[in-house]
Amino acid sequence: MQAFRAHLIHSPERGRIERIEDALVSFDDTGQITSVAPGDSAPATMDLRARGVLLPGLIDLHIHAPQFPQLGTGLDLPLEDWLFKYTFPLEARFANIAYARGVHDRLVRRLLANGTTTAVYFATIHDASCLDLARTCLRLGQRAFVGRVAMDLADSCPEYYRDADAAASVSGTARFIEAVRALPQNALVEPIITPRFIPACSDAALEGLGALAAETGAAVQTHCSESDWEHAHVLSRTGKTDTAALDSFGLLNRRTVLAHAGHITGADMELIAGRGAGIAHCPLSNAYFGNAVFPLRRALAKALHIGLGTDISGGHSAFLLDNARAAVTASRMLEDGTDPEKGAAERGAAGSRIDFRDAFYLATKGGAEVLDLPAGAFEPGRQMDAILVDLQDDFGPPEDLLQKIIMRATPDEIVTTWVAGRAVSGKDRPPVQSV
Ligand code: GUN
Ligand code: FE
């Protein structure tokens, strides 16, 4: 049993921010919070009050681990060209396990330093690199969902980087699920079924993966209605939207994470809400590849589960708060509109904006809701995943502190990151061996 004495800020529900001065958060050896009480109610194992403010750890719902080396490049191309010119050649390099190990070690350390306590990853099509990513998360102490990417369709995947056939996509995924579940002392990492996106997968692969989802109960992730090209491609191939097609393949359920979803229809939203699936909103990536602004407020109004994703490297930042800011900015542009030639009244979509409070919720408890994960807030029964933030050059009133953290904190100002009550980055972390 441990207990941290600290000033806390969290968002137990969207739109509600709770700030607790001098609290005592107690948690057990598995990292589960047992109580949140006044600071002087019992002795603390650590007193953080003079060192910053404690927030729930950040939850990044969409990361391509093998794309970390190209972060910040190639975004001048449309998605379908970027994949062939930059991304598939880079991901193919992960056949070299020594190369994969180096990237994974640096990525997971970077994300922990940036305050990401839970990460949802696309890995590659290679068994060894996928398993190495899962092991790296375990070794460095990050909570994660790791997916072996399934992509078998010759028309949309290069010859040098695809599964041999649908059966290989399904059996490779099944093997990976078993391997992750068999990792010793694994309380942090789960496998996730990962058809790359419908254009890259045959109907047989998608059906097989849907059956595997039912059989194994594993979570599911994919890209959904990301761009004009992608959305139209799926419509012409299947006669359905991505959402409806995924549903018909058995891939839309309470444990599904749909990345982007910028072009989903009203009917898609109803279907997603009905299945309890969730959306990884990736506003930075969407600005480059999305061709439109995701109607976040409309989706929230339909009670969809929504969190945030960096989409490394479709987005150019490995810091989830950059996406929290981008979510606010994109929503403001959607509300006001973009064409000054039009009059103010007809330029935008009224009622589209979110603010920093909503963005904070999406980055923490909203992400947890998507994953059905007990984390994202300081409440009994949830995991002690947290970040200590110390804003430098902060002179303003205390009530502005959260706004400043969400809108302008830098990774340097994240002093320590804890996952399951264990310090995994920053000053309080014991050294972890490198690869
Ligand atoms: N659609 C299929 N693959 C990808 C990818 O790697 N990144 C993004 N943003 N979209 C995709
Ligand atoms: Fe992506």
GROMACS .gro file of N, CA, C and O in nm, residues 296-386:
model
  364
  296LEU      N    1  -1.663   1.691  -3.397
  296LEU     CA    2  -1.648   1.637  -3.261
  296LEU      C    3  -1.770   1.663  -3.173
  296LEU      O    4  -1.818   1.572  -3.106
  297ARG      N    5  -1.820   1.785  -3.174
  297ARG     CA    6  -1.932   1.817  -3.086
  297ARG      C    7  -2.057   1.738  -3.123
  297ARG      O    8  -2.134   1.696  -3.037
  298ARG      N    9  -2.076   1.718  -3.255
  298ARG     CA   10  -2.192   1.640  -3.298
  298ARG      C   11  -2.179   1.496  -3.247
  298ARG      O   12  -2.277   1.435  -3.202
  299ALA      N   13  -2.058   1.442  -3.254
  299ALA     CA   14  -2.036   1.304  -3.209
  299ALA      C   15  -2.051   1.295  -3.057
  299ALA      O   16  -2.109   1.199  -3.005
  300LEU      N   17  -2.002   1.396  -2.985
  300LEU     CA   18  -2.016   1.394  -2.838
  300LEU      C   19  -2.163   1.404  -2.799
  300LEU      O   20  -2.207   1.340  -2.702
  301ALA      N   21  -2.239   1.482  -2.876
  301ALA     CA   22  -2.382   1.497  -2.845
  301ALA      C   23  -2.455   1.364  -2.861
  301ALA      O   24  -2.559   1.342  -2.798
  302LYS      N   25  -2.402   1.275  -2.944
  302LYS     CA   26  -2.465   1.142  -2.960
  302LYS      C   27  -2.407   1.041  -2.861
  302LYS      O   28  -2.427   0.920  -2.876
  303ALA      N   29  -2.331   1.091  -2.763
  303ALA     CA   30  -2.277   1.009  -2.655
  303ALA      C   31  -2.179   0.903  -2.704
  303ALA      O   32  -2.165   0.797  -2.643
  304LEU      N   33  -2.110   0.930  -2.813
  304LEU     CA   34  -2.006   0.838  -2.856
  304LEU      C   35  -1.888   0.845  -2.758
  304LEU      O   36  -1.862   0.949  -2.699
  305HIS      N   37  -1.818   0.732  -2.745
  305HIS     CA   38  -1.694   0.732  -2.667
  305HIS      C   39  -1.583   0.789  -2.754
  305HIS      O   40  -1.557   0.738  -2.862
  306ILE      N   41  -1.516   0.894  -2.705
  306ILE     CA   42  -1.413   0.960  -2.786
  306ILE      C   43  -1.293   0.995  -2.700
  306ILE      O   44  -1.308   1.042  -2.586
  307GLY      N   45  -1.175   0.969  -2.756
  307GLY     CA   46  -1.050   1.015  -2.694
  307GLY      C   47  -0.962   1.073  -2.803
  307GLY      O   48  -1.007   1.097  -2.915
  308LEU      N   49  -0.834   1.094  -2.770
  308LEU     CA   50  -0.743   1.159  -2.863
  308LEU      C   51  -0.630   1.066  -2.907
  308LEU      O   52  -0.591   0.976  -2.833
  309GLY      N   53  -0.578   1.092  -3.028
  309GLY     CA   54  -0.462   1.017  -3.076
  309GLY      C   55  -0.364   1.109  -3.145
  309GLY      O   56  -0.403   1.206  -3.210
  310THR      N   57  -0.234   1.077  -3.130
  310THR     CA   58  -0.132   1.154  -3.202
  310THR      C   59  -0.121   1.109  -3.347
  310THR      O   60  -0.074   1.183  -3.432
  311ASP      N   61  -0.159   0.982  -3.375
  311ASP     CA   62  -0.138   0.922  -3.506
  311ASP      C   63   0.007   0.937  -3.552
  311ASP      O   64   0.031   0.957  -3.671
  312ILE      N   65   0.102   0.928  -3.461
  312ILE     CA   66   0.242   0.923  -3.507
  312ILE      C   67   0.247   0.827  -3.625
  312ILE      O   68   0.203   0.714  -3.611
  313SER      N   69   0.291   0.866  -3.748
  313SER     CA   70   0.344   0.995  -3.784
  313SER      C   71   0.257   1.069  -3.886
  313SER      O   72   0.309   1.156  -3.956
  314GLY      N   73   0.126   1.036  -3.891
  314GLY     CA   74   0.034   1.117  -3.970
  314GLY      C   75   0.019   1.255  -3.906
  314GLY      O   76   0.004   1.356  -3.973
  315GLY      N   77   0.026   1.259  -3.773
  315GLY     CA   78   0.042   1.384  -3.700
  315GLY      C   79   0.191   1.403  -3.676
  315GLY      O   80   0.266   1.307  -3.673
  316HIS      N   81   0.234   1.527  -3.657
  316HIS     CA   82   0.378   1.553  -3.649
  316HIS      C   83   0.427   1.573  -3.507
  316HIS      O   84   0.534   1.628  -3.485
  317SER      N   85   0.347   1.531  -3.409
  317SER     CA   86   0.390   1.549  -3.269
  317SER      C   87   0.370   1.420  -3.190
  317SER      O   88   0.269   1.351  -3.205
  318ALA      N   89   0.464   1.391  -3.100
  318ALA     CA   90   0.452   1.275  -3.011
  318ALA      C   91   0.398   1.315  -2.874
  318ALA      O   92   0.403   1.237  -2.779
  319PHE      N   93   0.344   1.437  -2.865
  319PHE     CA   94   0.295   1.491  -2.737
  319PHE      C   95   0.143   1.500  -2.748
  319PHE      O   96   0.090   1.578  -2.828
  320LEU      N   97   0.072   1.422  -2.667
  320LEU     CA   98  -0.074   1.419  -2.681
  320LEU      C   99  -0.136   1.556  -2.658
  320LEU      O  100  -0.238   1.590  -2.719
  321LEU      N  101  -0.077   1.637  -2.570
  321LEU     CA  102  -0.137   1.769  -2.545
  321LEU      C  103  -0.133   1.858  -2.670
  321LEU      O  104  -0.216   1.948  -2.683
  322ASP      N  105  -0.039   1.834  -2.762
  322ASP     CA  106  -0.044   1.906  -2.890
  322ASP      C  107  -0.174   1.872  -2.963
  322ASP      O  108  -0.228   1.955  -3.037
  323ASN      N  109  -0.222   1.752  -2.946
  323ASN     CA  110  -0.349   1.715  -3.008
  323ASN      C  111  -0.469   1.766  -2.929
  323ASN      O  112  -0.574   1.793  -2.987
  324ALA      N  113  -0.455   1.779  -2.799
  324ALA     CA  114  -0.562   1.843  -2.720
  324ALA      C  115  -0.581   1.987  -2.769
  324ALA      O  116  -0.694   2.033  -2.790
  325ARG      N  117  -0.469   2.057  -2.789
  325ARG     CA  118  -0.475   2.196  -2.841
  325ARG      C  119  -0.533   2.199  -2.982
  325ARG      O  120  -0.616   2.284  -3.015
  326ALA      N  121  -0.486   2.105  -3.065
  326ALA     CA  122  -0.533   2.102  -3.204
  326ALA      C  123  -0.683   2.070  -3.208
  326ALA      O  124  -0.755   2.118  -3.297
  327ALA      N  125  -0.731   1.991  -3.113
  327ALA     CA  126  -0.875   1.960  -3.108
  327ALA      C  127  -0.955   2.088  -3.081
  327ALA      O  128  -1.060   2.112  -3.141
  328VAL      N  129  -0.903   2.170  -2.989
  328VAL     CA  130  -0.970   2.297  -2.960
  328VAL      C  131  -0.965   2.387  -3.083
  328VAL      O  132  -1.067   2.443  -3.127
  329THR      N  133  -0.846   2.400  -3.143
  329THR     CA  134  -0.829   2.490  -3.258
  329THR      C  135  -0.915   2.446  -3.376
  329THR      O  136  -0.984   2.528  -3.439
  330ALA      N  137  -0.913   2.317  -3.407
  330ALA     CA  138  -0.992   2.267  -3.521
  330ALA      C  139  -1.140   2.293  -3.498
  330ALA      O  140  -1.213   2.332  -3.590
  331SER      N  141  -1.185   2.275  -3.373
  331SER     CA  142  -1.328   2.294  -3.345
  331SER      C  143  -1.367   2.441  -3.361
  331SER      O  144  -1.478   2.473  -3.403
  332ARG      N  145  -1.274   2.530  -3.329
  332ARG     CA  146  -1.302   2.674  -3.347
  332ARG      C  147  -1.309   2.710  -3.495
  332ARG      O  148  -1.392   2.791  -3.537
  333MET      N  149  -1.223   2.649  -3.575
  333MET     CA  150  -1.226   2.676  -3.719
  333MET      C  151  -1.353   2.619  -3.781
  333MET      O  152  -1.411   2.679  -3.872
  334LEU      N  153  -1.395   2.504  -3.731
  334LEU     CA  154  -1.520   2.447  -3.779
  334LEU      C  155  -1.638   2.538  -3.744
  334LEU      O  156  -1.727   2.562  -3.826
  335GLU      N  157  -1.635   2.591  -3.623
  335GLU     CA  158  -1.745   2.677  -3.580
  335GLU      C  159  -1.751   2.808  -3.660
  335GLU      O  160  -1.857   2.848  -3.709
  336ASP      N  161  -1.635   2.874  -3.674
  336ASP     CA  162  -1.635   3.003  -3.743
  336ASP      C  163  -1.632   2.989  -3.894
  336ASP      O  164  -1.673   3.080  -3.966
  337GLY      N  165  -1.583   2.876  -3.944
  337GLY     CA  166  -1.567   2.858  -4.088
  337GLY      C  167  -1.432   2.909  -4.133
  337GLY      O  168  -1.355   2.964  -4.054
  338THR      N  169  -1.402   2.894  -4.261
  338THR     CA  170  -1.265   2.924  -4.307
  338THR      C  171  -1.260   3.022  -4.423
  338THR      O  172  -1.153   3.073  -4.454
  339ASP      N  173  -1.371   3.049  -4.490
  339ASP     CA  174  -1.365   3.129  -4.613
  339ASP      C  175  -1.411   3.272  -4.586
  339ASP      O  176  -1.530   3.297  -4.570
  340PRO      N  177  -1.316   3.369  -4.583
  340PRO     CA  178  -1.356   3.507  -4.551
  340PRO      C  179  -1.444   3.570  -4.659
  340PRO      O  180  -1.505   3.674  -4.634
  341GLU      N  181  -1.449   3.510  -4.775
  341GLU     CA  182  -1.538   3.561  -4.881
  341GLU      C  183  -1.685   3.546  -4.842
  341GLU      O  184  -1.772   3.616  -4.893
  342LYS      N  185  -1.710   3.449  -4.755
  342LYS     CA  186  -1.848   3.428  -4.711
  342LYS      C  187  -1.879   3.518  -4.592
  342LYS      O  188  -1.789   3.550  -4.513
  343GLY      N  189  -2.005   3.553  -4.575
  343GLY     CA  190  -2.046   3.631  -4.459
  343GLY      C  191  -2.034   3.547  -4.333
  343GLY      O  192  -2.041   3.424  -4.338
  344ALA      N  193  -2.015   3.618  -4.219
  344ALA     CA  194  -1.994   3.547  -4.092
  344ALA      C  195  -2.105   3.447  -4.063
  344ALA      O  196  -2.081   3.338  -4.010
  345ALA      N  197  -2.228   3.481  -4.100
  345ALA     CA  198  -2.342   3.397  -4.064
  345ALA      C  199  -2.344   3.264  -4.140
  345ALA      O  200  -2.398   3.165  -4.093
  346GLU      N  201  -2.285   3.262  -4.259
  346GLU     CA  202  -2.291   3.138  -4.339
  346GLU      C  203  -2.156   3.070  -4.350
  346GLU      O  204  -2.139   2.973  -4.423
  347ARG      N  205  -2.058   3.119  -4.277
  347ARG     CA  206  -1.922   3.070  -4.295
  347ARG      C  207  -1.896   2.937  -4.224
  347ARG      O  208  -1.824   2.852  -4.273
  348GLY      N  209  -1.952   2.919  -4.106
  348GLY     CA  210  -1.913   2.803  -4.025
  348GLY      C  211  -2.031   2.720  -3.979
  348GLY      O  212  -2.142   2.731  -4.029
  349ALA      N  213  -2.006   2.632  -3.885
  349ALA     CA  214  -2.109   2.545  -3.828
  349ALA      C  215  -2.125   2.581  -3.681
  349ALA      O  216  -2.040   2.547  -3.597
  350ALA      N  217  -2.234   2.652  -3.652
  350ALA     CA  218  -2.256   2.701  -3.515
  350ALA      C  219  -2.255   2.585  -3.416
  350ALA      O  220  -2.296   2.474  -3.448
  351GLY      N  221  -2.206   2.613  -3.296
  351GLY     CA  222  -2.211   2.513  -3.190
  351GLY      C  223  -2.110   2.401  -3.206
  351GLY      O  224  -2.132   2.289  -3.159
  352SER      N  225  -1.998   2.427  -3.274
  352SER     CA  226  -1.899   2.320  -3.297
  352SER      C  227  -1.782   2.324  -3.201
  352SER      O  228  -1.706   2.228  -3.194
  353ARG      N  229  -1.768   2.433  -3.127
  353ARG     CA  230  -1.643   2.447  -3.050
  353ARG      C  231  -1.640   2.362  -2.924
  353ARG      O  232  -1.742   2.337  -2.860
  354ILE      N  233  -1.520   2.319  -2.891
  354ILE     CA  234  -1.494   2.265  -2.757
  354ILE      C  235  -1.394   2.358  -2.690
  354ILE      O  236  -1.337   2.446  -2.754
  355ASP      N  237  -1.373   2.341  -2.560
  355ASP     CA  238  -1.272   2.422  -2.491
  355ASP      C  239  -1.171   2.331  -2.422
  355ASP      O  240  -1.176   2.208  -2.434
  356PHE      N  241  -1.078   2.392  -2.347
  356PHE     CA  242  -0.969   2.315  -2.286
  356PHE      C  243  -1.022   2.211  -2.186
  356PHE      O  244  -0.959   2.108  -2.166
  357ARG      N  245  -1.139   2.238  -2.129
  357ARG     CA  246  -1.194   2.141  -2.032
  357ARG      C  247  -1.232   2.012  -2.102
  357ARG      O  248  -1.204   1.901  -2.055
  358ASP      N  249  -1.300   2.027  -2.218
  358ASP     CA  250  -1.337   1.908  -2.296
  358ASP      C  251  -1.211   1.836  -2.343
  358ASP      O  252  -1.203   1.712  -2.342
  359ALA      N  253  -1.112   1.914  -2.388
  359ALA     CA  254  -0.989   1.854  -2.440
  359ALA      C  255  -0.917   1.774  -2.330
  359ALA      O  256  -0.864   1.665  -2.355
  360PHE      N  257  -0.917   1.827  -2.208
  360PHE     CA  258  -0.857   1.757  -2.094
  360PHE      C  259  -0.930   1.625  -2.069
  360PHE      O  260  -0.869   1.519  -2.050
  361TYR      N  261  -1.062   1.631  -2.072
  361TYR     CA  262  -1.141   1.507  -2.053
  361TYR      C  263  -1.106   1.404  -2.160
  361TYR      O  264  -1.081   1.287  -2.131
  362LEU      N  265  -1.103   1.448  -2.288
  362LEU     CA  266  -1.075   1.355  -2.397
  362LEU      C  267  -0.938   1.291  -2.381
  362LEU      O  268  -0.920   1.172  -2.409
  363ALA      N  269  -0.840   1.368  -2.335
  363ALA     CA  270  -0.702   1.319  -2.323
  363ALA      C  271  -0.685   1.223  -2.205
  363ALA      O  272  -0.583   1.154  -2.196
  364THR      N  273  -0.784   1.219  -2.116
  364THR     CA  274  -0.769   1.137  -1.994
  364THR      C  275  -0.887   1.039  -1.982
  364THR      O  276  -0.882   0.929  -2.037
  365LYS      N  277  -0.994   1.081  -1.917
  365LYS     CA  278  -1.102   0.985  -1.891
  365LYS      C  279  -1.178   0.944  -2.016
  365LYS      O  280  -1.229   0.832  -2.026
  366GLY      N  281  -1.185   1.034  -2.115
  366GLY     CA  282  -1.250   0.999  -2.242
  366GLY      C  283  -1.178   0.882  -2.309
  366GLY      O  284  -1.241   0.788  -2.358
  367GLY      N  285  -1.046   0.889  -2.311
  367GLY     CA  286  -0.967   0.780  -2.369
  367GLY      C  287  -0.988   0.650  -2.293
  367GLY      O  288  -1.001   0.542  -2.352
  368ALA      N  289  -0.994   0.660  -2.160
  368ALA     CA  290  -1.017   0.541  -2.077
  368ALA      C  291  -1.153   0.479  -2.109
  368ALA      O  292  -1.168   0.357  -2.115
  369GLU      N  293  -1.252   0.565  -2.130
  369GLU     CA  294  -1.387   0.520  -2.163
  369GLU      C  295  -1.387   0.441  -2.295
  369GLU      O  296  -1.449   0.334  -2.306
  370VAL      N  297  -1.315   0.493  -2.394
  370VAL     CA  298  -1.306   0.423  -2.523
  370VAL      C  299  -1.250   0.282  -2.502
  370VAL      O  300  -1.298   0.185  -2.561
  371LEU      N  301  -1.148   0.271  -2.417
  371LEU     CA  302  -1.080   0.143  -2.397
  371LEU      C  303  -1.146   0.058  -2.289
  371LEU      O  304  -1.100  -0.054  -2.262
  372ASP      N  305  -1.250   0.112  -2.225
  372ASP     CA  306  -1.315   0.045  -2.113
  372ASP      C  307  -1.210   0.007  -2.008
  372ASP      O  308  -1.208  -0.104  -1.955
  373LEU      N  309  -1.124   0.105  -1.980
  373LEU     CA  310  -1.008   0.084  -1.895
  373LEU      C  311  -1.028   0.161  -1.765
  373LEU      O  312  -1.064   0.278  -1.768
  374PRO      N  313  -1.005   0.097  -1.651
  374PRO     CA  314  -1.016   0.171  -1.525
  374PRO      C  315  -0.894   0.260  -1.505
  374PRO      O  316  -0.798   0.223  -1.436
  375ALA      N  317  -0.896   0.377  -1.564
  375ALA     CA  318  -0.786   0.474  -1.553
  375ALA      C  319  -0.846   0.610  -1.587
  375ALA      O  320  -0.968   0.622  -1.603
  376GLY      N  321  -0.764   0.713  -1.596
  376GLY     CA  322  -0.810   0.842  -1.648
  376GLY      C  323  -0.867   0.938  -1.546
  376GLY      O  324  -0.902   1.051  -1.581
  377ALA      N  325  -0.879   0.897  -1.419
  377ALA     CA  326  -0.927   0.987  -1.314
  377ALA      C  327  -0.885   0.929  -1.179
  377ALA      O  328  -0.855   0.810  -1.168
  378PHE      N  329  -0.881   1.016  -1.078
  378PHE     CA  330  -0.841   0.972  -0.944
  378PHE      C  331  -0.965   0.928  -0.868
  378PHE      O  332  -1.024   1.004  -0.790
  379GLU      N  333  -1.006   0.804  -0.894
  379GLU     CA  334  -1.126   0.750  -0.829
  379GLU      C  335  -1.095   0.609  -0.783
  379GLU      O  336  -1.023   0.536  -0.852
  380PRO      N  337  -1.151   0.569  -0.668
  380PRO     CA  338  -1.129   0.433  -0.621
  380PRO      C  339  -1.167   0.332  -0.729
  380PRO      O  340  -1.268   0.349  -0.797
  381GLY      N  341  -1.084   0.229  -0.745
  381GLY     CA  342  -1.110   0.127  -0.848
  381GLY      C  343  -1.033   0.154  -0.976
  381GLY      O  344  -1.016   0.063  -1.057
  382ARG      N  345  -0.989   0.278  -0.995
  382ARG     CA  346  -0.910   0.309  -1.115
  382ARG      C  347  -0.762   0.299  -1.083
  382ARG      O  348  -0.720   0.302  -0.969
  383GLN      N  349  -0.683   0.288  -1.190
  383GLN     CA  350  -0.540   0.273  -1.175
  383GLN      C  351  -0.472   0.407  -1.144
  383GLN      O  352  -0.513   0.512  -1.193
  384MET      N  353  -0.365   0.399  -1.067
  384MET     CA  354  -0.286   0.517  -1.033
  384MET      C  355  -0.188   0.547  -1.147
  384MET      O  356  -0.069   0.523  -1.138
  385ASP      N  357  -0.243   0.596  -1.258
  385ASP     CA  358  -0.163   0.641  -1.372
  385ASP      C  359  -0.167   0.793  -1.368
  385ASP      O  360  -0.275   0.852  -1.380
  386ALA      N  361  -0.051   0.857  -1.351
  386ALA     CA  362  -0.054   1.000  -1.321
  386ALA      C  363   0.070   1.071  -1.372
  386ALA      O  364   0.173   1.009  -1.397
   0.00000   0.00000   0.00000
